[in-house]
Amino acid sequence: LHTAYRRQRQMCIRDSIEKFQLSKRTEASPFPVFSNDRHNVVISGMGRAQASLATQYLFTEVINTPEPIINLGIAGHGELAIGTPFIANRILHLDEKAVYYPPPVLKLNIANSGLQTCDIPETKYSHPIGYDMEAHGFCSAAYRSITREFVQSIKFVSDNPTSPLVSFSPNLASKIIGTHVELIEEIANQLKNTFQELQLDPKIYKMIKELKSTYHFTFTQDYQLEKLLRHAYSLGMHPNDVTHILNQSSTGKIFLSVLSQKLEAFRTLP
């Protein structure tokens, strides 16, 4: 789990910390981290830069392996009522080209909504979507460590046009999140169980990271890369064959094209 609240705002997730029986890690750390044998929570502080750094820290210094991750926090919304939970199905920042589309792997009876990350709190609520300050930075870091199915952003509405941000208080955030501790637990368990069911060979994750560090992929190509590598391993293509294609390709586009052609031979029945 990744959440934005820090220092005095730890009270906002106090109920979740108690519910999951998390203990604060004692080693020196740039971010507060709470853990048990199944979950880790990092508290980033506000803003997309902090969210990105905290997510990187969680993956590189705390868990060191691919794990599903959830961005949990509050958000303003142009339409939904105060206290309403929602899953972000599109995450954007107006100054960034990257738009993230978390796949709908969670089976929950809660709202789905677009989410715009802002550098300052949004007060106009111009569109019927959510507004936060962290999700885009969170995704930009998390997508470098794990496939997008397992990067999800769950928000709870803290302000809207009828109850604007000026009336917001940390106590309200604590109450909102505390009311939904069971939902948070269900989300965490669903994502963890789905990850275990679909968990890929670690070689796939290693290959994905190697390819992303070698080539620039558009977001469409990024999705295609993950899909093709899944097919390659499920169809029995030897990892050395994938490495050979990588070594013979001068661009990411060429790699994807050649790999797709090679997989056709595996998909064709004799």
JSON list of C-alpha atoms in Angstrom, two decimals, residues 2-3 32 37 46 91 94 99 113 127 133-134 143 150-151 153 160 223 230 236 256 263:
[
{"chain": "A", "resi": 2, "resn": "HIS", "atom": "CA", "xyz": [1.08, 3.58, -0.69]},
{"chain": "A", "resi": 3, "resn": "THR", "atom": "CA", "xyz": [-0.63, 6.50, 0.98]},
{"chain": "A", "resi": 32, "resn": "PRO", "atom": "CA", "xyz": [7.54, 6.12, 7.41]},
{"chain": "A", "resi": 37, "resn": "ASP", "atom": "CA", "xyz": [4.40, -10.51, 7.06]},
{"chain": "A", "resi": 46, "resn": "MET", "atom": "CA", "xyz": [1.74, 15.20, -0.33]},
{"chain": "A", "resi": 91, "resn": "ILE", "atom": "CA", "xyz": [-5.04, 8.84, -14.31]},
{"chain": "A", "resi": 94, "resn": "LEU", "atom": "CA", "xyz": [-2.40, 18.16, -17.55]},
{"chain": "A", "resi": 99, "resn": "VAL", "atom": "CA", "xyz": [-2.03, 8.90, -19.21]},
{"chain": "A", "resi": 113, "resn": "SER", "atom": "CA", "xyz": [-13.81, 7.35, -12.16]},
{"chain": "A", "resi": 127, "resn": "HIS", "atom": "CA", "xyz": [-15.26, 17.92, -14.61]},
{"chain": "A", "resi": 133, "resn": "MET", "atom": "CA", "xyz": [-2.01, 15.31, -5.84]},
{"chain": "A", "resi": 134, "resn": "GLU", "atom": "CA", "xyz": [-0.24, 11.93, -5.90]},
{"chain": "A", "resi": 143, "resn": "TYR", "atom": "CA", "xyz": [4.93, 0.97, -13.67]},
{"chain": "A", "resi": 150, "resn": "PHE", "atom": "CA", "xyz": [-1.13, -4.76, -10.12]},
{"chain": "A", "resi": 151, "resn": "VAL", "atom": "CA", "xyz": [-0.91, -0.97, -9.86]},
{"chain": "A", "resi": 153, "resn": "SER", "atom": "CA", "xyz": [-5.38, 3.68, -7.15]},
{"chain": "A", "resi": 160, "resn": "ASN", "atom": "CA", "xyz": [-16.77, 18.22, -3.87]},
{"chain": "A", "resi": 223, "resn": "TYR", "atom": "CA", "xyz": [1.11, -2.86, -22.93]},
{"chain": "A", "resi": 230, "resn": "ARG", "atom": "CA", "xyz": [3.20, -13.39, -21.30]},
{"chain": "A", "resi": 236, "resn": "GLY", "atom": "CA", "xyz": [6.80, -22.34, -24.32]},
{"chain": "A", "resi": 256, "resn": "LEU", "atom": "CA", "xyz": [7.83, -6.17, -30.79]},
{"chain": "A", "resi": 263, "resn": "LEU", "atom": "CA", "xyz": [4.93, -16.26, -31.74]}
]
